[in-house]
């Protein structure tokens, strides 16, 4: 059982790395990402850039029940919230939770929206907004 968990985590890491490597090749996405203050339309564009590939991963998970590792919707909604703020996190959570909610998983929509909103609120509470670029889950 531990091997299955490790394999799923490695596949999730690969999915996130693949999406990130595709996104950073776009100059427009990089200009959106590195802006400190964004308009509402720029926040929506950022959500669409990040959210659509991960929403496709949710659709893959729904179509193939054994392939749970394709779904990184919770992690992506937190990422969108940290990078874009509360509004972007809420919109990103809605975008990522809609496919699974349409398939009958009703709690996924409010959970992903709440995760994005809370991550955006934590970004706004940070004393220095540049600290989001140095965040790491590895404490050492």
mmCIF file with all atom_site columns, C-alpha atoms in Angstrom:
data_model
loop_
_atom_site.group_PDB
_atom_site.id
_atom_site.type_symbol
_atom_site.label_atom_id
_atom_site.label_alt_id
_atom_site.label_comp_id
_atom_site.label_asym_id
_atom_site.label_entity_id
_atom_site.label_seq_id
_atom_site.pdbx_PDB_ins_code
_atom_site.Cartn_x
_atom_site.Cartn_y
_atom_site.Cartn_z
_atom_site.occupancy
_atom_site.B_iso_or_equiv
_atom_site.pdbx_formal_charge
_atom_site.auth_seq_id
_atom_site.auth_comp_id
_atom_site.auth_asym_id
_atom_site.auth_atom_id
_atom_site.pdbx_PDB_model_num
ATOM 1   C CA . UNK A 1 1   ? 0.000   0.000  0.000   1.00 0.00 ? 1   UNK A CA 1
ATOM 2   C CA . UNK A 1 2   ? 2.860   2.408  0.740   1.00 0.00 ? 2   UNK A CA 1
ATOM 3   C CA . UNK A 1 3   ? 4.229   1.890  -2.767  1.00 0.00 ? 3   UNK A CA 1
ATOM 4   C CA . UNK A 1 4   ? 0.879   2.876  -4.269  1.00 0.00 ? 4   UNK A CA 1
ATOM 5   C CA . UNK A 1 5   ? 0.833   6.112  -2.278  1.00 0.00 ? 5   UNK A CA 1
ATOM 6   C CA . UNK A 1 6   ? 4.412   6.902  -3.314  1.00 0.00 ? 6   UNK A CA 1
ATOM 7   C CA . UNK A 1 7   ? 3.643   6.224  -6.962  1.00 0.00 ? 7   UNK A CA 1
ATOM 8   C CA . UNK A 1 8   ? 0.539   8.438  -6.849  1.00 0.00 ? 8   UNK A CA 1
ATOM 9   C CA . UNK A 1 9   ? 2.530   11.258 -5.246  1.00 0.00 ? 9   UNK A CA 1
ATOM 10  C CA . UNK A 1 10  ? 5.240   10.975 -7.894  1.00 0.00 ? 10  UNK A CA 1
ATOM 11  C CA . UNK A 1 11  ? 2.650   11.103 -10.662 1.00 0.00 ? 11  UNK A CA 1
ATOM 12  C CA . UNK A 1 12  ? 1.044   14.171 -9.046  1.00 0.00 ? 12  UNK A CA 1
ATOM 13  C CA . UNK A 1 13  ? 4.448   15.820 -8.940  1.00 0.00 ? 13  UNK A CA 1
ATOM 14  C CA . UNK A 1 14  ? 4.971   14.959 -12.600 1.00 0.00 ? 14  UNK A CA 1
ATOM 15  C CA . UNK A 1 15  ? 1.584   16.402 -13.576 1.00 0.00 ? 15  UNK A CA 1
ATOM 16  C CA . UNK A 1 16  ? 2.327   19.646 -11.739 1.00 0.00 ? 16  UNK A CA 1
ATOM 17  C CA . UNK A 1 17  ? 5.813   19.868 -13.264 1.00 0.00 ? 17  UNK A CA 1
ATOM 18  C CA . UNK A 1 18  ? 4.472   19.233 -16.766 1.00 0.00 ? 18  UNK A CA 1
ATOM 19  C CA . UNK A 1 19  ? 1.847   21.968 -16.459 1.00 0.00 ? 19  UNK A CA 1
ATOM 20  C CA . UNK A 1 20  ? 4.396   24.377 -14.974 1.00 0.00 ? 20  UNK A CA 1
ATOM 21  C CA . UNK A 1 21  ? 6.906   23.721 -17.749 1.00 0.00 ? 21  UNK A CA 1
ATOM 22  C CA . UNK A 1 22  ? 4.282   24.429 -20.403 1.00 0.00 ? 22  UNK A CA 1
ATOM 23  C CA . UNK A 1 23  ? 3.056   27.610 -18.710 1.00 0.00 ? 23  UNK A CA 1
ATOM 24  C CA . UNK A 1 24  ? 6.425   29.273 -18.147 1.00 0.00 ? 24  UNK A CA 1
ATOM 25  C CA . UNK A 1 25  ? 7.194   29.182 -21.841 1.00 0.00 ? 25  UNK A CA 1
ATOM 26  C CA . UNK A 1 26  ? 4.570   31.866 -22.464 1.00 0.00 ? 26  UNK A CA 1
ATOM 27  C CA . UNK A 1 27  ? 5.799   35.444 -22.165 1.00 0.00 ? 27  UNK A CA 1
ATOM 28  C CA . UNK A 1 28  ? 2.259   36.659 -21.561 1.00 0.00 ? 28  UNK A CA 1
ATOM 29  C CA . UNK A 1 29  ? 1.800   34.259 -18.641 1.00 0.00 ? 29  UNK A CA 1
ATOM 30  C CA . UNK A 1 30  ? 5.120   35.327 -17.121 1.00 0.00 ? 30  UNK A CA 1
ATOM 31  C CA . UNK A 1 31  ? 4.157   38.992 -17.383 1.00 0.00 ? 31  UNK A CA 1
ATOM 32  C CA . UNK A 1 32  ? 0.843   38.193 -15.649 1.00 0.00 ? 32  UNK A CA 1
ATOM 33  C CA . UNK A 1 33  ? 2.554   36.149 -12.982 1.00 0.00 ? 33  UNK A CA 1
ATOM 34  C CA . UNK A 1 34  ? 5.170   38.697 -11.986 1.00 0.00 ? 34  UNK A CA 1
ATOM 35  C CA . UNK A 1 35  ? 2.843   41.701 -11.781 1.00 0.00 ? 35  UNK A CA 1
ATOM 36  C CA . UNK A 1 36  ? 2.236   42.735 -8.212  1.00 0.00 ? 36  UNK A CA 1
ATOM 37  C CA . UNK A 1 37  ? -1.083  44.532 -8.742  1.00 0.00 ? 37  UNK A CA 1
ATOM 38  C CA . UNK A 1 38  ? -3.511  43.010 -11.251 1.00 0.00 ? 38  UNK A CA 1
ATOM 39  C CA . UNK A 1 39  ? -6.821  44.179 -12.642 1.00 0.00 ? 39  UNK A CA 1
ATOM 40  C CA . UNK A 1 40  ? -9.847  41.887 -12.479 1.00 0.00 ? 40  UNK A CA 1
ATOM 41  C CA . UNK A 1 41  ? -9.427  40.850 -16.112 1.00 0.00 ? 41  UNK A CA 1
ATOM 42  C CA . UNK A 1 42  ? -5.764  40.005 -15.494 1.00 0.00 ? 42  UNK A CA 1
ATOM 43  C CA . UNK A 1 43  ? -6.751  37.896 -12.479 1.00 0.00 ? 43  UNK A CA 1
ATOM 44  C CA . UNK A 1 44  ? -9.286  36.037 -14.605 1.00 0.00 ? 44  UNK A CA 1
ATOM 45  C CA . UNK A 1 45  ? -6.636  35.447 -17.274 1.00 0.00 ? 45  UNK A CA 1
ATOM 46  C CA . UNK A 1 46  ? -4.233  34.119 -14.645 1.00 0.00 ? 46  UNK A CA 1
ATOM 47  C CA . UNK A 1 47  ? -6.926  31.782 -13.311 1.00 0.00 ? 47  UNK A CA 1
ATOM 48  C CA . UNK A 1 48  ? -7.676  30.508 -16.807 1.00 0.00 ? 48  UNK A CA 1
ATOM 49  C CA . UNK A 1 49  ? -4.008  29.953 -17.624 1.00 0.00 ? 49  UNK A CA 1
ATOM 50  C CA . UNK A 1 50  ? -3.413  27.911 -14.475 1.00 0.00 ? 50  UNK A CA 1
ATOM 51  C CA . UNK A 1 51  ? -6.876  26.434 -13.964 1.00 0.00 ? 51  UNK A CA 1
ATOM 52  C CA . UNK A 1 52  ? -7.715  24.959 -17.371 1.00 0.00 ? 52  UNK A CA 1
ATOM 53  C CA . UNK A 1 53  ? -4.847  22.417 -17.499 1.00 0.00 ? 53  UNK A CA 1
ATOM 54  C CA . UNK A 1 54  ? -5.565  21.282 -13.949 1.00 0.00 ? 54  UNK A CA 1
ATOM 55  C CA . UNK A 1 55  ? -9.325  21.107 -14.644 1.00 0.00 ? 55  UNK A CA 1
ATOM 56  C CA . UNK A 1 56  ? -8.481  18.795 -17.535 1.00 0.00 ? 56  UNK A CA 1
ATOM 57  C CA . UNK A 1 57  ? -6.678  16.608 -15.008 1.00 0.00 ? 57  UNK A CA 1
ATOM 58  C CA . UNK A 1 58  ? -9.890  16.449 -12.973 1.00 0.00 ? 58  UNK A CA 1
ATOM 59  C CA . UNK A 1 59  ? -11.729 15.336 -16.110 1.00 0.00 ? 59  UNK A CA 1
ATOM 60  C CA . UNK A 1 60  ? -9.112  12.628 -16.684 1.00 0.00 ? 60  UNK A CA 1
ATOM 61  C CA . UNK A 1 61  ? -9.631  11.383 -13.135 1.00 0.00 ? 61  UNK A CA 1
ATOM 62  C CA . UNK A 1 62  ? -13.377 11.293 -13.636 1.00 0.00 ? 62  UNK A CA 1
ATOM 63  C CA . UNK A 1 63  ? -13.081 9.427  -16.928 1.00 0.00 ? 63  UNK A CA 1
ATOM 64  C CA . UNK A 1 64  ? -10.556 6.915  -15.570 1.00 0.00 ? 64  UNK A CA 1
ATOM 65  C CA . UNK A 1 65  ? -11.507 5.927  -12.002 1.00 0.00 ? 65  UNK A CA 1
ATOM 66  C CA . UNK A 1 66  ? -8.186  4.178  -11.308 1.00 0.00 ? 66  UNK A CA 1
ATOM 67  C CA . UNK A 1 67  ? -6.088  7.222  -12.166 1.00 0.00 ? 67  UNK A CA 1
ATOM 68  C CA . UNK A 1 68  ? -6.503  9.349  -9.035  1.00 0.00 ? 68  UNK A CA 1
ATOM 69  C CA . UNK A 1 69  ? -3.109  11.016 -9.384  1.00 0.00 ? 69  UNK A CA 1
ATOM 70  C CA . UNK A 1 70  ? -4.241  13.223 -12.284 1.00 0.00 ? 70  UNK A CA 1
ATOM 71  C CA . UNK A 1 71  ? -6.413  15.287 -9.938  1.00 0.00 ? 71  UNK A CA 1
ATOM 72  C CA . UNK A 1 72  ? -4.425  18.043 -8.250  1.00 0.00 ? 72  UNK A CA 1
ATOM 73  C CA . UNK A 1 73  ? -7.368  20.430 -7.952  1.00 0.00 ? 73  UNK A CA 1
ATOM 74  C CA . UNK A 1 74  ? -6.915  21.169 -4.240  1.00 0.00 ? 74  UNK A CA 1
ATOM 75  C CA . UNK A 1 75  ? -3.221  21.917 -4.656  1.00 0.00 ? 75  UNK A CA 1
ATOM 76  C CA . UNK A 1 76  ? -3.852  24.037 -7.747  1.00 0.00 ? 76  UNK A CA 1
ATOM 77  C CA . UNK A 1 77  ? -6.551  26.096 -6.035  1.00 0.00 ? 77  UNK A CA 1
ATOM 78  C CA . UNK A 1 78  ? -4.140  26.833 -3.182  1.00 0.00 ? 78  UNK A CA 1
ATOM 79  C CA . UNK A 1 79  ? -1.485  27.789 -5.729  1.00 0.00 ? 79  UNK A CA 1
ATOM 80  C CA . UNK A 1 80  ? -3.862  30.114 -7.576  1.00 0.00 ? 80  UNK A CA 1
ATOM 81  C CA . UNK A 1 81  ? -4.901  31.737 -4.306  1.00 0.00 ? 81  UNK A CA 1
ATOM 82  C CA . UNK A 1 82  ? -1.318  32.299 -3.206  1.00 0.00 ? 82  UNK A CA 1
ATOM 83  C CA . UNK A 1 83  ? -0.299  33.769 -6.541  1.00 0.00 ? 83  UNK A CA 1
ATOM 84  C CA . UNK A 1 84  ? -3.419  35.742 -7.422  1.00 0.00 ? 84  UNK A CA 1
ATOM 85  C CA . UNK A 1 85  ? -5.122  36.694 -4.173  1.00 0.00 ? 85  UNK A CA 1
ATOM 86  C CA . UNK A 1 86  ? -8.578  36.058 -2.754  1.00 0.00 ? 86  UNK A CA 1
ATOM 87  C CA . UNK A 1 87  ? -10.627 36.727 -5.889  1.00 0.00 ? 87  UNK A CA 1
ATOM 88  C CA . UNK A 1 88  ? -8.360  34.622 -8.080  1.00 0.00 ? 88  UNK A CA 1
ATOM 89  C CA . UNK A 1 89  ? -8.316  31.838 -5.496  1.00 0.00 ? 89  UNK A CA 1
ATOM 90  C CA . UNK A 1 90  ? -12.094 31.809 -5.292  1.00 0.00 ? 90  UNK A CA 1
ATOM 91  C CA . UNK A 1 91  ? -12.474 31.791 -9.091  1.00 0.00 ? 91  UNK A CA 1
ATOM 92  C CA . UNK A 1 92  ? -9.774  29.150 -9.489  1.00 0.00 ? 92  UNK A CA 1
ATOM 93  C CA . UNK A 1 93  ? -11.398 26.941 -6.878  1.00 0.00 ? 93  UNK A CA 1
ATOM 94  C CA . UNK A 1 94  ? -14.709 27.267 -8.681  1.00 0.00 ? 94  UNK A CA 1
ATOM 95  C CA . UNK A 1 95  ? -13.118 26.374 -12.015 1.00 0.00 ? 95  UNK A CA 1
ATOM 96  C CA . UNK A 1 96  ? -11.364 23.360 -10.537 1.00 0.00 ? 96  UNK A CA 1
ATOM 97  C CA . UNK A 1 97  ? -14.340 22.150 -8.522  1.00 0.00 ? 97  UNK A CA 1
ATOM 98  C CA . UNK A 1 98  ? -16.970 22.414 -11.256 1.00 0.00 ? 98  UNK A CA 1
ATOM 99  C CA . UNK A 1 99  ? -16.087 19.224 -13.201 1.00 0.00 ? 99  UNK A CA 1
ATOM 100 C CA . UNK A 1 100 ? -16.229 16.999 -10.137 1.00 0.00 ? 100 UNK A CA 1
ATOM 101 C CA . UNK A 1 101 ? -19.350 18.731 -8.823  1.00 0.00 ? 101 UNK A CA 1
ATOM 102 C CA . UNK A 1 102 ? -21.022 18.106 -12.174 1.00 0.00 ? 102 UNK A CA 1
ATOM 103 C CA . UNK A 1 103 ? -20.105 14.426 -11.795 1.00 0.00 ? 103 UNK A CA 1
ATOM 104 C CA . UNK A 1 104 ? -21.888 14.242 -8.436  1.00 0.00 ? 104 UNK A CA 1
ATOM 105 C CA . UNK A 1 105 ? -19.031 14.993 -6.019  1.00 0.00 ? 105 UNK A CA 1
ATOM 106 C CA . UNK A 1 106 ? -20.841 17.915 -4.422  1.00 0.00 ? 106 UNK A CA 1
ATOM 107 C CA . UNK A 1 107 ? -18.365 18.815 -1.684  1.00 0.00 ? 107 UNK A CA 1
ATOM 108 C CA . UNK A 1 108 ? -15.420 19.273 -4.019  1.00 0.00 ? 108 UNK A CA 1
ATOM 109 C CA . UNK A 1 109 ? -16.696 22.653 -5.235  1.00 0.00 ? 109 UNK A CA 1
ATOM 110 C CA . UNK A 1 110 ? -16.987 24.361 -1.819  1.00 0.00 ? 110 UNK A CA 1
ATOM 111 C CA . UNK A 1 111 ? -13.740 22.788 -0.578  1.00 0.00 ? 111 UNK A CA 1
ATOM 112 C CA . UNK A 1 112 ? -11.642 23.941 -3.544  1.00 0.00 ? 112 UNK A CA 1
ATOM 113 C CA . UNK A 1 113 ? -13.237 27.385 -3.415  1.00 0.00 ? 113 UNK A CA 1
ATOM 114 C CA . UNK A 1 114 ? -12.565 27.654 0.309   1.00 0.00 ? 114 UNK A CA 1
ATOM 115 C CA . UNK A 1 115 ? -8.975  26.498 -0.135  1.00 0.00 ? 115 UNK A CA 1
ATOM 116 C CA . UNK A 1 116 ? -8.348  29.121 -2.820  1.00 0.00 ? 116 UNK A CA 1
ATOM 117 C CA . UNK A 1 117 ? -10.021 31.846 -0.789  1.00 0.00 ? 117 UNK A CA 1
ATOM 118 C CA . UNK A 1 118 ? -8.036  31.037 2.359   1.00 0.00 ? 118 UNK A CA 1
ATOM 119 C CA . UNK A 1 119 ? -4.763  30.860 0.437   1.00 0.00 ? 119 UNK A CA 1
ATOM 120 C CA . UNK A 1 120 ? -5.512  34.245 -1.109  1.00 0.00 ? 120 UNK A CA 1
ATOM 121 C CA . UNK A 1 121 ? -6.360  35.671 2.304   1.00 0.00 ? 121 UNK A CA 1
ATOM 122 C CA . UNK A 1 122 ? -3.063  34.378 3.694   1.00 0.00 ? 122 UNK A CA 1
ATOM 123 C CA . UNK A 1 123 ? -1.260  36.037 0.779   1.00 0.00 ? 123 UNK A CA 1
ATOM 124 C CA . UNK A 1 124 ? -2.935  39.331 1.585   1.00 0.00 ? 124 UNK A CA 1
ATOM 125 C CA . UNK A 1 125 ? -2.048  38.958 5.278   1.00 0.00 ? 125 UNK A CA 1
ATOM 126 C CA . UNK A 1 126 ? 1.668   38.469 4.527   1.00 0.00 ? 126 UNK A CA 1
ATOM 127 C CA . UNK A 1 127 ? 3.791   41.353 5.728   1.00 0.00 ? 127 UNK A CA 1
ATOM 128 C CA . UNK A 1 128 ? 5.905   41.225 2.570   1.00 0.00 ? 128 UNK A CA 1
ATOM 129 C CA . UNK A 1 129 ? 4.267   40.035 -0.656  1.00 0.00 ? 129 UNK A CA 1
ATOM 130 C CA . UNK A 1 130 ? 7.613   38.863 -2.018  1.00 0.00 ? 130 UNK A CA 1
ATOM 131 C CA . UNK A 1 131 ? 7.635   36.143 0.643   1.00 0.00 ? 131 UNK A CA 1
ATOM 132 C CA . UNK A 1 132 ? 5.355   33.978 -1.514  1.00 0.00 ? 132 UNK A CA 1
ATOM 133 C CA . UNK A 1 133 ? 8.294   33.292 -3.838  1.00 0.00 ? 133 UNK A CA 1
ATOM 134 C CA . UNK A 1 134 ? 10.435  31.914 -1.027  1.00 0.00 ? 134 UNK A CA 1
ATOM 135 C CA . UNK A 1 135 ? 7.768   29.637 0.466   1.00 0.00 ? 135 UNK A CA 1
ATOM 136 C CA . UNK A 1 136 ? 8.664   25.981 0.694   1.00 0.00 ? 136 UNK A CA 1
ATOM 137 C CA . UNK A 1 137 ? 7.003   23.091 2.501   1.00 0.00 ? 137 UNK A CA 1
ATOM 138 C CA . UNK A 1 138 ? 10.466  21.813 3.405   1.00 0.00 ? 138 UNK A CA 1
ATOM 139 C CA . UNK A 1 139 ? 11.375  23.417 6.714   1.00 0.00 ? 139 UNK A CA 1
ATOM 140 C CA . UNK A 1 140 ? 15.056  22.602 6.527   1.00 0.00 ? 140 UNK A CA 1
#
